[in-house]
Amino acid sequence: MFKTLTRSMLTAMACGGAVAGGAIGLSLVFGAPSGIWPAIAGGTLAAALLGGLAATIIMRSTAAFHTRLESTHTAEAVAAAPRWLRPTARTLVGCLDRLGAREEAWRTRERDLEIRTRVAEAGREQAEAVLAVMNEAVLVVNPFNELVMANDAAGTLLGFDASNTQGQSLATLVNDSTLRRIISETLEGACTSTRQAELMLDATEHSDAVACEVMVGCIRDGKGRPSAAVAVLHDLTREREIAQMKSEFVSKASHELRTPLSSMRACVEMLVDGEADDTATREEFYSIIQSETERLSRLVDNMLNISRIEAGIIEIDRAAVDLRTIIEQAMRAIEPQARERGQTLHVEAAPVDLHVNGDHDMLQQVVVNLLSNAVKYTPEGGRISVIADSDNLARCVHVAVQDTGLGIPPDDVERIFEKFYRVENYKRVAKGTGLGLNLCRHIVETVHGGQIGLESTLGMGSRFWFTVPMGTVEAAKAAA
Ligand code: ADP
């Protein structure tokens, strides 16, 4: 660029010389007295020729200097230039050198800045990618209380569109004044360590009111001044739910354990105090103690099995299991109780293959639990049926236990598979733990990947059903 500039300047100088020569000639022509025209014309012509010659020399010299300047080292170009052009050429070359050095410095700086920009952009993209996969809501705020970065979790929790908020004021995005205050105080340097607090965020368009824990830290620049505040919000809803579920479980389990224990203790106390002086009363007490012990051990077994399944540590003995055999065995087990209550038992198993890949004992426990409930909650003389069929389209075996019993009130249907849930009015009808159906659901859904459900009409009876995927029965058969 600077060489082009030099060429233009030198060319302009040469042309200037030529024009000056011409101008001298013309002034001589027009300025001379009329008697001496030939002489003046000759002089003018000579002056014009001399001016033109001088211009040509200057142009050639500068052009040659320029060509040399372009192709050789500048010092050599100066040395090769005509003597009269050298001082100007030297000055020009000096300017050129200085300009060239500055241009080089600018270029280096430009490159440096470009590299820094790219590194910063890559860093930002990485940070955004990390924030995007985080469950916790994260906000990064600059010292002007403007949002620099926020992930989707933050947008959902605080009710804004995280993809479109960069540079917006925190006051317009975040309603919660406590959160804004903590961030502002952090940016003002009021606190040096990470701040931690619990907040109750108001409900937004996208979420209900949420309890959350917030941690706000400060990022400082090289001089120790706050350059950004990072706020991480952890939603406490799930943890609170789990804590509540745990305490409910403990209180329900203690209640269920206390009932048989109290009854056993009362019997034992009366026996010890000698209040049961006749054999019949003593036998009655023994029988109560025996049945309460069995209830207690069923309760503990069910609790253990459910917690093992929930923790994923139950041992599953998978094999090709024939549900027809399981139904027959369960029917035989339940038959004495049904007979005692004058109930009739029926099996309607379709003449198809009812094999599934599953755990024999667990699936048998499901059928026995459902049959036992049917017997307990069906009045005397009722009818209990087990219906089994396979669904080749859905690749599963379908089993239903149907009774003509009390049925289940619509309000209780939703919650009937929950732990310890029992229909209040039926507590007088039969003893129970409220864990049997919950265990059935875990065995069917968690262990076997099937489904369990219920249809019931109050006063008309219930139909509990479950499905077990055929899965890879062939593989199970082969493994057996
Ligand atoms: P329980 O040991 O109390 O029977 P379950 O979990 O097996 O515990 O059943 C929970 C509750 O569901 C029972 O207490 C009863 O109120 C209701 N229930 C279960 N099966 C039937 C049924 N076939 N008919 C009517 N109510 C039933």
Coordinates of C-alpha atoms and ligand atoms in Angstrom, one line a residue:
M1 CA 0.0 0.0 0.0
F2 CA 2.8 2.4 1.0
K3 CA 4.8 1.6 -2.1
T4 CA 1.8 2.4 -4.3
L5 CA 1.5 5.7 -2.4
T6 CA 5.2 6.5 -3.2
R7 CA 4.7 5.7 -6.8
S8 CA 1.8 8.1 -7.1
M9 CA 3.7 10.8 -5.3
L10 CA 6.8 10.5 -7.5
T11 CA 4.7 10.3 -10.7
A12 CA 2.8 13.5 -9.5
M13 CA 6.2 15.2 -9.0
A14 CA 7.4 14.2 -12.5
C15 CA 4.2 15.4 -14.2
G16 CA 4.4 18.6 -12.1
G17 CA 7.9 19.2 -13.7
A18 CA 6.5 18.7 -17.2
V19 CA 3.6 21.0 -16.7
A20 CA 5.9 23.6 -15.2
G21 CA 8.2 23.5 -18.3
G22 CA 5.2 23.9 -20.6
A23 CA 3.9 26.8 -18.5
I24 CA 7.2 28.7 -18.8
G25 CA 7.1 28.2 -22.6
L26 CA 3.6 29.5 -22.8
S27 CA 4.3 32.6 -20.7
L28 CA 7.2 33.4 -22.9
V29 CA 5.0 33.2 -26.0
F30 CA 2.2 35.4 -24.7
G31 CA 4.3 37.8 -22.7
A32 CA 6.9 38.8 -25.5
P33 CA 6.8 42.0 -27.7
S34 CA 5.4 41.5 -31.2
G35 CA 8.6 42.3 -33.1
I36 CA 10.6 39.5 -31.9
W37 CA 8.1 36.6 -32.5
P38 CA 10.4 34.2 -34.3
A39 CA 13.2 34.4 -31.7
I40 CA 10.7 34.2 -28.9
A41 CA 8.9 31.2 -30.6
G42 CA 12.3 29.5 -30.9
G43 CA 13.1 30.2 -27.2
T44 CA 9.6 29.0 -26.2
L45 CA 10.0 25.8 -28.1
A46 CA 13.4 25.2 -26.5
A47 CA 12.0 25.9 -23.1
A48 CA 9.1 23.6 -23.7
L49 CA 11.5 20.9 -25.0
L50 CA 13.7 21.4 -21.9
G51 CA 10.6 21.2 -19.6
G52 CA 9.4 18.1 -21.3
L53 CA 12.9 16.6 -21.2
A54 CA 13.2 17.4 -17.5
A55 CA 9.8 15.9 -16.9
T56 CA 10.7 12.7 -18.8
I57 CA 13.9 12.4 -16.8
I58 CA 12.1 12.9 -13.5
M59 CA 9.4 10.4 -14.5
R60 CA 11.9 7.8 -15.6
S61 CA 14.1 8.3 -12.5
T62 CA 11.2 8.0 -10.2
A63 CA 9.7 5.1 -12.0
A64 CA 13.1 3.4 -12.0
F65 CA 13.5 4.2 -8.2
H66 CA 10.0 2.9 -7.6
T67 CA 10.7 -0.4 -9.5
R68 CA 13.9 -0.8 -7.5
L69 CA 12.1 0.0 -4.3
E70 CA 9.5 -2.7 -5.1
S71 CA 12.0 -5.3 -6.1
T72 CA 15.1 -4.7 -3.9
H73 CA 16.0 -3.7 -0.3
T74 CA 15.0 0.0 0.3
A75 CA 18.6 1.1 1.2
E76 CA 19.8 -0.2 -2.2
A77 CA 16.9 1.6 -4.0
V78 CA 18.0 4.8 -2.4
A79 CA 21.6 4.2 -3.3
A80 CA 20.6 3.5 -6.9
A81 CA 18.4 6.6 -7.2
P82 CA 19.8 9.8 -8.9
R83 CA 21.7 12.0 -6.6
W84 CA 19.1 14.9 -6.7
L85 CA 16.3 12.4 -5.7
R86 CA 18.2 10.7 -2.8
P87 CA 17.3 13.0 0.1
T88 CA 13.6 12.8 -0.8
A89 CA 13.9 9.1 -1.4
R90 CA 15.7 8.6 2.0
T91 CA 12.9 10.5 3.8
L92 CA 10.3 8.5 1.9
V93 CA 12.0 5.2 2.7
G94 CA 12.3 6.2 6.4
C95 CA 8.5 7.0 6.4
L96 CA 7.9 3.7 4.6
D97 CA 9.9 1.7 7.2
R98 CA 8.1 3.3 10.1
L99 CA 4.7 2.8 8.5
G100 CA 5.6 -0.8 7.6
A101 CA 6.7 -1.5 11.2
R102 CA 3.4 0.0 12.5
E103 CA 1.4 -2.0 10.0
E104 CA 3.2 -5.2 11.2
A105 CA 2.4 -4.3 14.8
W106 CA -1.3 -3.7 13.9
R107 CA -1.5 -7.0 12.1
T108 CA 0.1 -8.9 15.0
R109 CA -2.4 -7.2 17.4
E110 CA -5.3 -8.0 15.0
R111 CA -4.3 -11.6 14.9
D112 CA -3.9 -11.7 18.6
L113 CA -7.3 -10.2 19.1
E114 CA -8.9 -12.7 16.7
I115 CA -7.3 -15.6 18.5
R116 CA -8.5 -14.3 21.8
T117 CA -12.0 -13.8 20.5
R118 CA -12.1 -17.3 19.1
V119 CA -10.8 -18.7 22.4
A120 CA -13.4 -16.7 24.3
E121 CA -16.2 -17.9 22.0
A122 CA -15.1 -21.5 22.3
G123 CA -15.0 -21.1 26.1
R124 CA -18.4 -19.6 26.1
E125 CA -19.9 -22.4 23.9
Q126 CA -18.3 -25.0 26.3
A127 CA -19.7 -23.2 29.3
E128 CA -23.2 -23.1 27.7
A129 CA -23.0 -26.8 26.8
V130 CA -22.1 -27.6 30.4
L131 CA -24.9 -25.4 31.8
A132 CA -27.4 -26.9 29.3
V133 CA -27.0 -30.5 30.7
M134 CA -27.2 -29.3 34.3
N135 CA -30.4 -30.0 36.3
E136 CA -29.6 -27.1 38.6
A137 CA -30.6 -23.6 37.4
V138 CA -27.6 -21.4 36.8
L139 CA -27.5 -17.6 36.3
V140 CA -24.4 -15.5 35.5
V141 CA -24.8 -11.8 36.1
N142 CA -22.4 -9.0 35.3
P143 CA -21.6 -6.0 37.6
F144 CA -24.4 -4.0 35.9
N145 CA -26.9 -6.5 37.2
E146 CA -27.5 -7.8 33.6
L147 CA -27.8 -11.4 32.7
V148 CA -24.7 -12.8 30.9
M149 CA -25.7 -16.5 30.8
A150 CA -28.6 -18.6 32.0
N151 CA -29.5 -22.3 31.3
D152 CA -32.9 -23.7 30.4
A153 CA -33.4 -25.0 34.0
A154 CA -33.1 -21.4 35.2
G155 CA -35.6 -20.2 32.6
T156 CA -38.1 -22.9 33.7
L157 CA -37.6 -22.2 37.4
L158 CA -37.7 -18.4 37.1
G159 CA -40.2 -18.2 34.3
F160 CA -38.3 -16.7 31.4
D161 CA -37.0 -17.8 28.0
A162 CA -33.3 -18.5 28.7
S163 CA -32.3 -18.5 25.0
N164 CA -33.3 -14.8 24.6
T165 CA -32.3 -13.0 27.7
Q166 CA -28.6 -12.2 27.3
G167 CA -27.9 -8.6 28.4
Q168 CA -31.3 -8.1 30.0
S169 CA -31.6 -6.5 33.4
L170 CA -32.0 -9.0 36.2
A171 CA -34.8 -6.8 37.6
T172 CA -37.0 -7.5 34.6
L173 CA -36.3 -11.2 34.6
V174 CA -36.3 -12.3 38.2
N175 CA -39.3 -11.5 40.4
D176 CA -37.8 -12.8 43.6
S177 CA -36.4 -9.8 45.5
T178 CA -34.3 -12.0 47.9
L179 CA -32.5 -13.6 45.0
R180 CA -31.9 -10.2 43.3
R181 CA -30.6 -8.8 46.6
I182 CA -28.1 -11.7 47.2
I183 CA -26.8 -11.3 43.7
S184 CA -26.4 -7.5 44.0
E185 CA -24.7 -7.8 47.3
T186 CA -22.3 -10.3 45.9
L187 CA -21.5 -8.1 43.0
E188 CA -21.0 -5.1 45.3
G189 CA -18.4 -7.1 47.1
A190 CA -20.4 -7.1 50.3
C191 CA -19.7 -10.7 50.9
T192 CA -16.4 -12.4 50.0
S193 CA -17.4 -16.1 50.5
T194 CA -20.2 -18.0 48.6
R195 CA -23.6 -17.1 50.0
Q196 CA -26.2 -19.8 50.6
A197 CA -29.9 -19.3 51.3
E198 CA -33.3 -21.0 51.0
L199 CA -35.9 -19.4 48.9
M200 CA -39.6 -19.9 48.1
L201 CA -40.0 -18.9 44.5
D202 CA -43.5 -17.8 43.4
A203 CA -45.4 -19.8 40.9
T204 CA -44.8 -18.9 37.3
E205 CA -46.4 -19.7 33.9
H206 CA -44.3 -22.8 33.7
S207 CA -43.9 -24.0 37.3
D208 CA -45.6 -24.1 40.7
A209 CA -44.2 -22.3 43.7
V210 CA -40.9 -24.0 44.4
A211 CA -38.7 -24.2 47.4
C212 CA -35.1 -24.0 46.4
E213 CA -31.6 -23.6 47.8
V214 CA -29.5 -20.9 46.2
M215 CA -25.7 -20.5 46.3
V216 CA -24.2 -17.3 44.9
G217 CA -20.5 -17.0 44.3
C218 CA -18.4 -14.1 42.9
I219 CA -15.9 -14.2 40.0
R220 CA -13.2 -11.6 40.3
D221 CA -10.9 -10.0 37.7
G222 CA -7.1 -9.7 38.0
K223 CA -7.4 -6.7 40.3
G224 CA -9.8 -8.5 42.6
R225 CA -12.9 -6.5 41.6
P226 CA -16.1 -8.5 41.1
S227 CA -16.6 -9.2 37.4
A228 CA -19.6 -11.6 37.6
A229 CA -21.9 -13.3 40.1
V230 CA -22.8 -17.0 39.6
A231 CA -26.0 -18.2 41.2
V232 CA -26.9 -21.9 41.3
L233 CA -30.4 -22.8 42.3
H234 CA -31.2 -26.3 43.5
D235 CA -34.9 -27.3 43.4
L236 CA -35.8 -28.9 46.8
T237 CA -39.2 -30.1 45.8
R238 CA -38.2 -33.7 45.1
E239 CA -36.0 -33.9 48.3
R240 CA -38.8 -32.6 50.4
E241 CA -41.3 -35.1 48.8
I242 CA -38.9 -37.9 49.5
A243 CA -38.3 -36.7 53.1
Q244 CA -42.1 -36.5 53.6
M245 CA -42.6 -40.0 52.0
K246 CA -40.0 -41.4 54.4
S247 CA -41.5 -40.0 57.5
E248 CA -45.0 -41.1 56.3
F249 CA -43.6 -44.6 55.7
V250 CA -42.1 -44.7 59.2
S251 CA -45.2 -43.5 60.9
K252 CA -47.5 -45.9 58.9
A253 CA -45.1 -48.8 59.4
S254 CA -44.8 -48.1 63.1
H255 CA -48.6 -48.0 63.3
E256 CA -49.0 -51.3 61.5
L257 CA -46.4 -52.9 63.6
R258 CA -47.9 -51.6 66.8
T259 CA -51.3 -53.0 66.2
P260 CA -50.4 -56.8 66.2
L261 CA -47.8 -56.1 68.9
S262 CA -50.4 -54.5 71.2
S263 CA -52.8 -57.3 70.7
M264 CA -50.0 -59.9 71.5
R265 CA -48.9 -58.0 74.5
A266 CA -52.4 -57.8 75.9
C267 CA -52.8 -61.6 75.5
V268 CA -49.4 -62.4 77.1
E269 CA -50.1 -60.0 80.0
M270 CA -53.4 -61.7 80.7
L271 CA -51.7 -65.2 80.5
V272 CA -48.9 -64.0 82.9
D273 CA -51.4 -62.5 85.3
G274 CA -53.3 -65.7 85.4
E275 CA -56.5 -64.1 84.1
A276 CA -57.0 -67.0 81.6
D277 CA -57.7 -69.7 84.1
D278 CA -59.7 -72.0 81.9
T279 CA -58.2 -74.0 79.0
A280 CA -60.6 -72.5 76.4
T281 CA -59.6 -68.9 77.2
R282 CA -55.9 -69.8 77.1
E283 CA -56.3 -71.5 73.7
E284 CA -58.1 -68.4 72.4
F285 CA -55.2 -66.2 73.6
Y286 CA -52.6 -68.6 72.0
S287 CA -54.5 -68.5 68.8
I288 CA -54.6 -64.7 68.8
I289 CA -50.9 -64.6 69.5
Q290 CA -50.2 -67.1 66.7
S291 CA -52.3 -65.1 64.1
E292 CA -50.8 -61.8 65.1
T293 CA -47.3 -63.3 64.9
E294 CA -48.1 -64.4 61.4
R295 CA -49.4 -61.0 60.5
L296 CA -46.3 -59.4 61.9
S297 CA -44.0 -61.6 59.9
R298 CA -46.1 -61.0 56.7
L299 CA -45.8 -57.3 57.3
V300 CA -42.1 -57.4 57.8
D301 CA -41.6 -59.8 54.8
N302 CA -43.6 -57.4 52.6
M303 CA -41.8 -54.4 53.8
L304 CA -38.4 -56.0 53.2
N305 CA -39.4 -57.3 49.7
I306 CA -40.7 -53.9 48.6
S307 CA -37.6 -52.0 49.9
R308 CA -35.4 -54.6 48.2
I309 CA -37.2 -54.2 44.9
E310 CA -37.1 -50.4 45.2
A311 CA -33.4 -50.5 46.0
G312 CA -32.8 -52.8 43.1
I313 CA -31.2 -55.5 45.2
I314 CA -33.8 -58.2 45.1
E315 CA -32.6 -61.5 43.6
I316 CA -34.6 -62.4 40.6
D317 CA -34.7 -66.0 39.4
R318 CA -35.7 -65.6 35.8
A319 CA -36.8 -68.6 33.8
A320 CA -39.5 -69.7 31.4
V321 CA -42.6 -69.7 33.7
D322 CA -46.0 -71.1 32.8
L323 CA -48.7 -68.9 34.2
R324 CA -51.3 -71.7 33.8
T325 CA -49.3 -73.7 36.4
I326 CA -48.9 -70.7 38.7
I327 CA -52.7 -70.1 38.6
E328 CA -53.5 -73.7 39.4
Q329 CA -51.0 -73.7 42.4
A330 CA -52.4 -70.4 43.7
M331 CA -56.0 -71.8 43.4
R332 CA -55.0 -74.9 45.4
A333 CA -53.5 -72.7 48.1
I334 CA -56.5 -70.4 48.4
E335 CA -59.2 -73.1 48.1
P336 CA -59.6 -73.9 51.8
Q337 CA -60.3 -70.3 52.7
A338 CA -62.8 -69.9 49.8
R339 CA -64.5 -73.1 50.8
E340 CA -64.8 -71.9 54.4
R341 CA -66.7 -68.9 53.1
G342 CA -68.8 -70.8 50.7
Q343 CA -67.3 -69.1 47.7
T344 CA -66.8 -70.8 44.3
L345 CA -63.5 -70.6 42.4
H346 CA -63.3 -70.8 38.6
V347 CA -60.4 -70.8 36.1
E348 CA -60.9 -69.6 32.5
A349 CA -57.5 -70.1 30.9
A350 CA -57.4 -69.8 27.1
P351 CA -55.9 -72.9 25.3
V352 CA -52.8 -71.0 24.3
D353 CA -49.2 -70.8 25.4
L354 CA -49.1 -68.9 28.7
H355 CA -45.3 -68.9 29.2
V356 CA -43.5 -65.8 30.2
N357 CA -39.9 -65.0 31.1
G358 CA -40.1 -64.3 34.9
D359 CA -39.6 -65.2 38.5
H360 CA -41.9 -68.1 39.4
D361 CA -42.2 -67.4 43.1
M362 CA -42.8 -63.7 42.7
L363 CA -45.5 -64.2 40.0
Q364 CA -47.1 -66.8 42.2
Q365 CA -47.1 -64.3 45.1
V366 CA -49.0 -61.8 42.9
V367 CA -51.7 -64.3 42.0
V368 CA -52.0 -65.5 45.6
N369 CA -52.3 -61.9 46.9
L370 CA -55.0 -61.0 44.4
L371 CA -57.0 -64.2 45.1
S372 CA -56.6 -63.8 48.9
N373 CA -58.0 -60.2 48.6
A374 CA -60.8 -61.4 46.5
V375 CA -61.7 -64.1 49.1
K376 CA -61.4 -61.5 52.0
Y377 CA -63.5 -58.8 50.4
T378 CA -66.2 -61.0 48.8
P379 CA -69.2 -61.9 51.0
E380 CA -70.0 -65.5 51.6
G381 CA -71.3 -67.4 48.6
G382 CA -69.6 -65.1 46.2
R383 CA -67.9 -66.1 42.9
I384 CA -64.2 -65.7 42.2
S385 CA -62.7 -66.3 38.8
V386 CA -59.2 -66.2 37.3
I387 CA -59.1 -65.5 33.6
A388 CA -55.9 -65.9 31.6
D389 CA -55.1 -65.3 27.9
S390 CA -52.2 -64.3 25.8
D391 CA -52.0 -61.2 23.6
N392 CA -49.8 -62.0 20.6
L393 CA -50.0 -58.5 19.2
A394 CA -48.8 -56.9 22.5
R395 CA -46.6 -60.0 23.1
C396 CA -47.8 -60.4 26.7
V397 CA -49.9 -62.8 28.9
H398 CA -52.9 -61.2 30.5
V399 CA -54.3 -62.5 33.9
A400 CA -57.4 -61.1 35.7
V401 CA -58.8 -62.0 39.1
Q402 CA -62.4 -61.1 39.3
D403 CA -64.8 -61.2 42.2
T404 CA -68.4 -60.5 43.1
G405 CA -67.4 -58.7 46.3
L406 CA -67.6 -55.3 47.9
G407 CA -66.0 -53.4 45.0
I408 CA -63.8 -50.3 45.7
P409 CA -65.1 -46.8 46.1
P410 CA -64.1 -44.6 43.0
D411 CA -62.1 -42.2 45.3
D412 CA -60.0 -45.1 46.6
V413 CA -59.3 -46.7 43.2
E414 CA -56.5 -44.2 42.4
R415 CA -54.6 -44.8 45.6
I416 CA -55.2 -48.5 46.1
F417 CA -51.7 -49.6 45.0
E418 CA -50.0 -47.1 47.4
K419 CA -48.1 -48.4 50.5
F420 CA -50.3 -49.0 53.5
Y421 CA -53.4 -47.8 51.7
R422 CA -56.6 -49.5 52.8
V423 CA -60.2 -48.6 52.2
E424 CA -61.2 -47.2 55.6
N425 CA -64.6 -48.9 55.8
Y426 CA -63.1 -52.3 55.0
K427 CA -60.7 -52.3 57.9
R428 CA -63.5 -54.0 59.9
V429 CA -64.2 -56.5 57.2
A430 CA -60.8 -58.1 57.1
K431 CA -57.3 -57.8 58.6
G432 CA -54.6 -56.7 56.4
T433 CA -51.3 -54.8 56.0
G434 CA -52.0 -52.5 53.1
L435 CA -48.8 -53.6 51.5
G436 CA -50.0 -56.6 49.4
L437 CA -51.1 -54.6 46.3
N438 CA -48.1 -52.4 46.5
L439 CA -45.8 -55.4 46.4
C440 CA -47.9 -56.8 43.5
R441 CA -47.3 -53.6 41.5
H442 CA -43.6 -53.7 42.2
I443 CA -43.3 -57.3 41.1
V444 CA -45.3 -56.8 37.9
E445 CA -44.1 -53.4 36.9
T446 CA -40.6 -53.0 38.3
V447 CA -39.4 -56.6 38.2
H448 CA -41.2 -57.9 35.1
G449 CA -41.9 -54.7 33.1
G450 CA -45.6 -55.4 32.9
Q451 CA -48.7 -53.5 33.9
I452 CA -51.2 -53.8 36.7
G453 CA -54.6 -52.3 37.0
L454 CA -58.1 -52.4 38.4
E455 CA -61.7 -52.0 37.4
S456 CA -64.3 -51.9 40.1
T457 CA -67.9 -51.1 40.7
L458 CA -68.9 -50.4 44.3
G459 CA -71.1 -53.2 45.6
M460 CA -70.7 -55.2 42.4
G461 CA -67.2 -56.5 42.6
S462 CA -63.7 -55.9 41.3
R463 CA -61.5 -57.0 38.5
F464 CA -57.7 -56.8 39.3
W465 CA -55.6 -57.6 36.2
F466 CA -51.9 -57.7 35.3
T467 CA -49.8 -58.3 32.2
V468 CA -46.4 -59.9 31.9
P469 CA -44.4 -59.5 28.7
M470 CA -43.6 -62.8 27.0
G471 CA -40.2 -61.2 26.6
T472 CA -37.6 -63.6 25.4
V473 CA -39.3 -66.8 26.6
E474 CA -37.3 -68.7 24.1
A475 CA -34.1 -67.4 25.5
A476 CA -35.3 -68.2 29.0
K477 CA -36.2 -71.7 27.9
A478 CA -32.8 -72.1 26.3
A479 CA -31.1 -70.9 29.4
A480 CA -33.0 -73.3 31.6
Ligands
ADP1 P1 -54.5 -55.7 52.7 O1 -53.4 -56.6 53.4 O2 -55.1 -54.7 53.5 O3 -55.4 -56.6 51.9 P2 -53.7 -54.9 50.1 O4 -52.6 -54.0 49.6 O5 -53.7 -56.2 49.5 O6 -53.6 -54.9 51.6 O7 -55.0 -54.2 49.8 C1 -55.2 -52.8 50.1 C2 -56.7 -52.5 50.3 O8 -57.4 -52.6 49.1 C3 -57.4 -53.5 51.2 O9 -57.2 -53.2 52.5 C4 -58.8 -53.3 50.8 O10 -59.3 -52.2 51.4 C5 -58.7 -53.0 49.3 N1 -58.9 -54.2 48.4 C6 -58.0 -55.0 47.9 N2 -58.5 -56.0 47.2 C7 -59.9 -55.8 47.2 C8 -61.0 -56.5 46.6 N3 -60.8 -57.6 45.8 N4 -62.2 -56.0 46.9 C9 -62.4 -54.9 47.6 N5 -61.3 -54.2 48.2 C10 -60.1 -54.7 48.0

